[in-house]
Tab-separated table of C-alpha atoms in Angstrom:
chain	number	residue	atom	x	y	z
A	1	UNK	CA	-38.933	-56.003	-53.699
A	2	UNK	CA	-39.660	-54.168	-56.364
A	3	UNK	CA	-43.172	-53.979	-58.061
A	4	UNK	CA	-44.104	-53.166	-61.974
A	5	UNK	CA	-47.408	-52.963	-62.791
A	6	UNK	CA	-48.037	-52.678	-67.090
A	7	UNK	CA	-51.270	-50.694	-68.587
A	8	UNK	CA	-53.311	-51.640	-70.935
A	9	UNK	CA	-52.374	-55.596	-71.235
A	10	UNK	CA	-53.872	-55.484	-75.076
A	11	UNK	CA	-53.929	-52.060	-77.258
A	12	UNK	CA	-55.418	-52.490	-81.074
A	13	UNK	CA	-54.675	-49.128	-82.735
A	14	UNK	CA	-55.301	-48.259	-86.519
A	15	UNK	CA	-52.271	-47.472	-88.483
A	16	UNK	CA	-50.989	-44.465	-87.912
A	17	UNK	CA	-52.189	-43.292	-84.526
A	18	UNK	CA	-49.919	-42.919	-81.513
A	19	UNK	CA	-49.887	-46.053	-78.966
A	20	UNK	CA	-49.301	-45.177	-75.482
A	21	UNK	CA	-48.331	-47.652	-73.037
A	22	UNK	CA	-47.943	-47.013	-69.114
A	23	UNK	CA	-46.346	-48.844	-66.082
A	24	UNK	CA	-45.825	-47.626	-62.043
A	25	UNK	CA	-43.334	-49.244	-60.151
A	26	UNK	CA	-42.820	-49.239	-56.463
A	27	UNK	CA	-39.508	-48.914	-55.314
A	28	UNK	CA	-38.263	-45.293	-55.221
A	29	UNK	CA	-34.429	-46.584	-55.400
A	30	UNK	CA	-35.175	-48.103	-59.207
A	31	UNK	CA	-33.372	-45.750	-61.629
A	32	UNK	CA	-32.930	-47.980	-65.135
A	33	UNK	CA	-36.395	-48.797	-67.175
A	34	UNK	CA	-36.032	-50.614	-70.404
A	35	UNK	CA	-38.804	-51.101	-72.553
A	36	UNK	CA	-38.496	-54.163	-74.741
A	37	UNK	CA	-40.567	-55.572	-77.826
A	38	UNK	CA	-41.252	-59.424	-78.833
A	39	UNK	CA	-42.074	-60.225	-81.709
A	40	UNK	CA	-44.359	-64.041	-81.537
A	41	UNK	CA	-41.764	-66.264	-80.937
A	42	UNK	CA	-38.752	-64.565	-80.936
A	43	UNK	CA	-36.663	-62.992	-78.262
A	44	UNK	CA	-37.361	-59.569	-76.328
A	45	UNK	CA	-35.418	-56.807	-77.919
A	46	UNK	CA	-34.519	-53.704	-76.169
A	47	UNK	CA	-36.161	-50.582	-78.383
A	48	UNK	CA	-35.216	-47.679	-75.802
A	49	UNK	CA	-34.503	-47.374	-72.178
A	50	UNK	CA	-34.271	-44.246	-69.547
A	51	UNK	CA	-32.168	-43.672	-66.499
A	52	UNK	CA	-33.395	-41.844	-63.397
A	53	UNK	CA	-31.636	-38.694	-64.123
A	54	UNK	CA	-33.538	-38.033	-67.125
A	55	UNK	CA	-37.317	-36.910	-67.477
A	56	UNK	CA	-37.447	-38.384	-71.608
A	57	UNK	CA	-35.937	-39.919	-73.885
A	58	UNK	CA	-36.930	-40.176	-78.091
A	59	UNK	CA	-35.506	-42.303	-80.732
A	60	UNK	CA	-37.146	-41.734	-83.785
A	61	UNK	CA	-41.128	-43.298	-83.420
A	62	UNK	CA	-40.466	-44.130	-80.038
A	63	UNK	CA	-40.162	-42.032	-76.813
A	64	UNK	CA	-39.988	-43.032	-73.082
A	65	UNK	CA	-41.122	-40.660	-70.128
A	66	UNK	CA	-40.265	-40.677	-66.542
A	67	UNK	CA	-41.940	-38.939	-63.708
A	68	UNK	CA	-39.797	-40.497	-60.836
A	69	UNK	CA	-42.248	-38.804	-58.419
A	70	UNK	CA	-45.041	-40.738	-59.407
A	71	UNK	CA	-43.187	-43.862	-59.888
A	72	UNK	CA	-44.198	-44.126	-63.627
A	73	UNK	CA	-43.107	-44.042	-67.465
A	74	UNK	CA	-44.521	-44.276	-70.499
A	75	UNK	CA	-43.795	-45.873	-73.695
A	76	UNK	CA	-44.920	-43.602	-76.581
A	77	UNK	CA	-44.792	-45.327	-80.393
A	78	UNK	CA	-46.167	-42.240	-82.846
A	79	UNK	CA	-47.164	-42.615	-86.535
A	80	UNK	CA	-47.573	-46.795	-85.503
A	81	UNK	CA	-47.322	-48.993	-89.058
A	82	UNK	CA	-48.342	-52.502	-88.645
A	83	UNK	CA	-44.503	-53.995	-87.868
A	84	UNK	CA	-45.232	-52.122	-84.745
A	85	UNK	CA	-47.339	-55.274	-83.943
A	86	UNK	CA	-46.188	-56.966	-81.130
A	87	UNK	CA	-46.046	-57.839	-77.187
A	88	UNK	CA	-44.281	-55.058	-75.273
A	89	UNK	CA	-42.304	-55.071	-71.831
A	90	UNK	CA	-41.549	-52.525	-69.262
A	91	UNK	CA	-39.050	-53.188	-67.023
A	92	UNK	CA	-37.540	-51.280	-63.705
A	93	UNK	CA	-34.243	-52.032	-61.979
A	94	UNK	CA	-33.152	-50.924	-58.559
A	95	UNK	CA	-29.486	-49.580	-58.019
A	96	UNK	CA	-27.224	-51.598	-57.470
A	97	UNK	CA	-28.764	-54.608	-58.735
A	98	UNK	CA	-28.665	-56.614	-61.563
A	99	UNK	CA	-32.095	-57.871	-62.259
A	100	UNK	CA	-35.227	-56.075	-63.483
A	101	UNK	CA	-38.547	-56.705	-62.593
A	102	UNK	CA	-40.575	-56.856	-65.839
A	103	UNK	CA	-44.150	-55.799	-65.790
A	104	UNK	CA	-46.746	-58.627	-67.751
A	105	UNK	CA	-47.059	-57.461	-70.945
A	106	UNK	CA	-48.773	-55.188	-73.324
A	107	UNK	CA	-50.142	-56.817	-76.794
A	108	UNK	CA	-50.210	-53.972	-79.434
A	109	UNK	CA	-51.976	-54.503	-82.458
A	110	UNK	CA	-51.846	-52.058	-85.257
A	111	UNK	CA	-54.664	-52.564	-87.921
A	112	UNK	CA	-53.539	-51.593	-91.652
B	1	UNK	CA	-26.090	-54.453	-80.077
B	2	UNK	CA	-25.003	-57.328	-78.261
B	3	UNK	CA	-25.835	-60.949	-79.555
B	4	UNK	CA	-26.567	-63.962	-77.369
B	5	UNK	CA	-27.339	-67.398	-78.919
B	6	UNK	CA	-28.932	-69.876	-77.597
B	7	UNK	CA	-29.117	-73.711	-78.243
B	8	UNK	CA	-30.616	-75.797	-79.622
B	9	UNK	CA	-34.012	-73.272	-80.725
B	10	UNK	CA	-36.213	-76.259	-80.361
B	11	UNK	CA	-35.734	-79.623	-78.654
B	12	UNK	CA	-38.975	-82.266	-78.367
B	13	UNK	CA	-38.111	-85.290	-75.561
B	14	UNK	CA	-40.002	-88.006	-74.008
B	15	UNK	CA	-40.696	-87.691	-70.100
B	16	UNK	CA	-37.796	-88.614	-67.721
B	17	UNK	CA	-35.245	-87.383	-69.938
B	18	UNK	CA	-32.376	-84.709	-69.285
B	19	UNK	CA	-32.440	-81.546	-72.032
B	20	UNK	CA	-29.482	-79.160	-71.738
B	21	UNK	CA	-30.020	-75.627	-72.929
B	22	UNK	CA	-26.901	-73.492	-73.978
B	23	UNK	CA	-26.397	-69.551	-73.538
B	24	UNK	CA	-23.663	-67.774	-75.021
B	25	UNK	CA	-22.827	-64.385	-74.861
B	26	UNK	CA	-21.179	-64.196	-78.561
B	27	UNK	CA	-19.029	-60.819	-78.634
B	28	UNK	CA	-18.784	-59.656	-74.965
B	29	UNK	CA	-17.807	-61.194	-71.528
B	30	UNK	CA	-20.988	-61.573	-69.400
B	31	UNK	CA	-20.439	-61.573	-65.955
B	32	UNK	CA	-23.908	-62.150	-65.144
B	33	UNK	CA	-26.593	-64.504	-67.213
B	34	UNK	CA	-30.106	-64.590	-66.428
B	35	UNK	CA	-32.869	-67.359	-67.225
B	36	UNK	CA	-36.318	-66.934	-68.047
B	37	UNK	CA	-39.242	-69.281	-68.594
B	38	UNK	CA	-42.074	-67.711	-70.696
B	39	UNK	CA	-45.620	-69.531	-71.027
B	40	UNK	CA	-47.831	-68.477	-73.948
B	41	UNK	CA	-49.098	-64.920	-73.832
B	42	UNK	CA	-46.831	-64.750	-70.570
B	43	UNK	CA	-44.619	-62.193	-68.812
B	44	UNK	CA	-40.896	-63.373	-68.513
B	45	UNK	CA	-40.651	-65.042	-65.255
B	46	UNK	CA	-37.051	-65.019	-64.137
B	47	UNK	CA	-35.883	-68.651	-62.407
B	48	UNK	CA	-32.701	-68.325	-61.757
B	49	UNK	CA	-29.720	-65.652	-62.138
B	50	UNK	CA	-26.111	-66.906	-62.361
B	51	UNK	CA	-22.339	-65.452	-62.254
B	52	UNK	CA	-19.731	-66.759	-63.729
B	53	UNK	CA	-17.671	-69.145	-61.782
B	54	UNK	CA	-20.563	-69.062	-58.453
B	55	UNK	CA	-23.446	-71.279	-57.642
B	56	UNK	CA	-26.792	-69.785	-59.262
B	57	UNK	CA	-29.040	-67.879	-57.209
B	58	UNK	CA	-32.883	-69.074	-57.691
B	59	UNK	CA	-36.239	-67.204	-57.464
B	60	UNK	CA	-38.877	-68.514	-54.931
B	61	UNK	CA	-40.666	-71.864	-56.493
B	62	UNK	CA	-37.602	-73.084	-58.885
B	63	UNK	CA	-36.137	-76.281	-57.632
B	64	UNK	CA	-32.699	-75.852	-58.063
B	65	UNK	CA	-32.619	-80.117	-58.778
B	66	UNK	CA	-34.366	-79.767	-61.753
B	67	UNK	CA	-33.272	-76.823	-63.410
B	68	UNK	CA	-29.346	-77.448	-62.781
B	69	UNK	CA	-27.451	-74.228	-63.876
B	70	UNK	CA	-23.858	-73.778	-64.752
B	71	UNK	CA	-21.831	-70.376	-65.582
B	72	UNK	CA	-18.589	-72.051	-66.033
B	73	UNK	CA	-16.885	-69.206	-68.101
B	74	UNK	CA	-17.596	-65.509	-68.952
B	75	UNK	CA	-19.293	-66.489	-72.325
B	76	UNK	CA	-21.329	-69.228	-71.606
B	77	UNK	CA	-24.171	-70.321	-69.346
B	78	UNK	CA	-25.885	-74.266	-69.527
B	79	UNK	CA	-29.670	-74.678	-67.911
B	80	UNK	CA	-30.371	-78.482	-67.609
B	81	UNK	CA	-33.681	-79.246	-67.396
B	82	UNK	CA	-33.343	-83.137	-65.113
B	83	UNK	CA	-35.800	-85.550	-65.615
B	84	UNK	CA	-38.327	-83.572	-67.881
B	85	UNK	CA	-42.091	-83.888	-67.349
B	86	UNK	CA	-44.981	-82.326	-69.650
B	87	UNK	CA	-45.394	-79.812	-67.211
B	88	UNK	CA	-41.672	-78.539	-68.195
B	89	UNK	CA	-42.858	-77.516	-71.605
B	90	UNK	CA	-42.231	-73.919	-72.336
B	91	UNK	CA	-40.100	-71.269	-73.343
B	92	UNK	CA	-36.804	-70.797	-71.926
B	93	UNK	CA	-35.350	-67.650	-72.617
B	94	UNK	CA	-31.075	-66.713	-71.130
B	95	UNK	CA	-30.373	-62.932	-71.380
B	96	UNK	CA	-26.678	-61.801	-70.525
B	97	UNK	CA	-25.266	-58.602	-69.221
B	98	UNK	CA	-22.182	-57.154	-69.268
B	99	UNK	CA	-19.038	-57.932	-67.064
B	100	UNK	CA	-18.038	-54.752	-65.472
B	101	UNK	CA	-21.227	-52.772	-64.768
B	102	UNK	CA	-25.070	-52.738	-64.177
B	103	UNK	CA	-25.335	-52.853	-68.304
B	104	UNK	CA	-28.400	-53.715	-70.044
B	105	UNK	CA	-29.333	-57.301	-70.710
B	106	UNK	CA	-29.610	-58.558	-73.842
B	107	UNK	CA	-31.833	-61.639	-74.971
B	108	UNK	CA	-30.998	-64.860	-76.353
B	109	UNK	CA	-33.429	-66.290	-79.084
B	110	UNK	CA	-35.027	-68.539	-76.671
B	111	UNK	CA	-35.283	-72.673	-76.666
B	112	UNK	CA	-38.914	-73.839	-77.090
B	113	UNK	CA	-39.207	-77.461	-75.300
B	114	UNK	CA	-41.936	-80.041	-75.509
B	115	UNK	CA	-41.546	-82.974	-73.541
B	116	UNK	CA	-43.842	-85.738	-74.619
């Protein structure tokens, strides 16, 4: 099955540098990768995703990359404010399927 | 974006009791509902994923006898936790996707149970 493995698990950043957050998965078939935030306490909340056939992906603050030969993306948060502060999930999902594998977990903390 | 609900957001119970969770998929038809348990400072680990109108298929390590699941309609899911022990305290956490498509999941607000 498939395997996501999420780097840094904690990230304390001052306000207003970039965050960068990484994760490698294993199965070469996976071609969806959500990145979701959670806030303490409340529920995960999708922020951006990427399919296979694309290499990035920016909303606003926030950009994904995919290097599908490496097996890895990236979440990117620029210009981070303290709101930013929260626990942060990668995700991959193989074709065909319906459930993700979610990698552990990345606390962010950005420092006014 | 999609909104799931959940119920109730918090339930407390003594030991031995049943607590029934509720997952609805408010403004779409969700063919598939997933459920999560999340311990403090925790990944989401999934226990069981469920289609509407099919038995629920469990991970490896969920007893299907304690954590009774039923998908009886395209909107809602029910996780019943039998027989609760202190050991069941957590998070529990439904996400729904989409009928018609590998769509993205969305989250419900999560149920937070402590069982005494």
């Amino acid at each position: 099955g498939e395997n996501v493995e999420q780097h840094p698990s904690t990230l304390s950043v001052q306000e207003g540098d970039s965050a960068v957050i990484k994760c490698t998965y294993s199965d070469s078939a996976s071609n969806y990768f959500p990145w979701y935030k959670q806030e303490l306490g409340k529920r995960p909340q999708l922020i951006i995703d990427i399919r296979s056939n694309v290499g990035e992906k920016k909303d606003q603050r926030i950009a994904v990359t995919l290097n599908k030969t490496a097996k890895h993306f990236s979440l990117h948060i620029t210009e981070t404010q303290p709101e930013d502060s929260a626990v942060y999930f990668c995700a991959a999902r193989s074709g065909g399927s319906y459930i993700p594998t979610f990698g552990r977990g990345t606390s962010l903390i950005v420092h006014p | 974006g999609a909104v799931v609900s959940q119920h109730p957001s918090w339930v407390i119970c003594k030991s031995g009791t049943s607590v029934k969770i509720e997952c609805r998929s408010l403004d779409f038809q969700a063919t598939t509902m997933f459920w999560y348990r999340q311990f403090p400072k925790q990944s989401l680990m999934l226990m069981a994923t469920s289609n509407e109108g099919s038995k629920a298929t469990y991970e490896q390590g969920v007893e299907k006898d304690k954590f009774l699941i039923n998908h009886a309609s395209l909107t809602l899911s029910t996780l019943t936790v039998t027989s609760a022990h202190p050991e069941d305290s957590s998070f529990y956490i439904c996400s729904a996707a989409a009928t018609g498509g590998l769509e993205t999941q969305y989250f419900g607000p999560g149920t937070r149970l402590l069982v005494l």
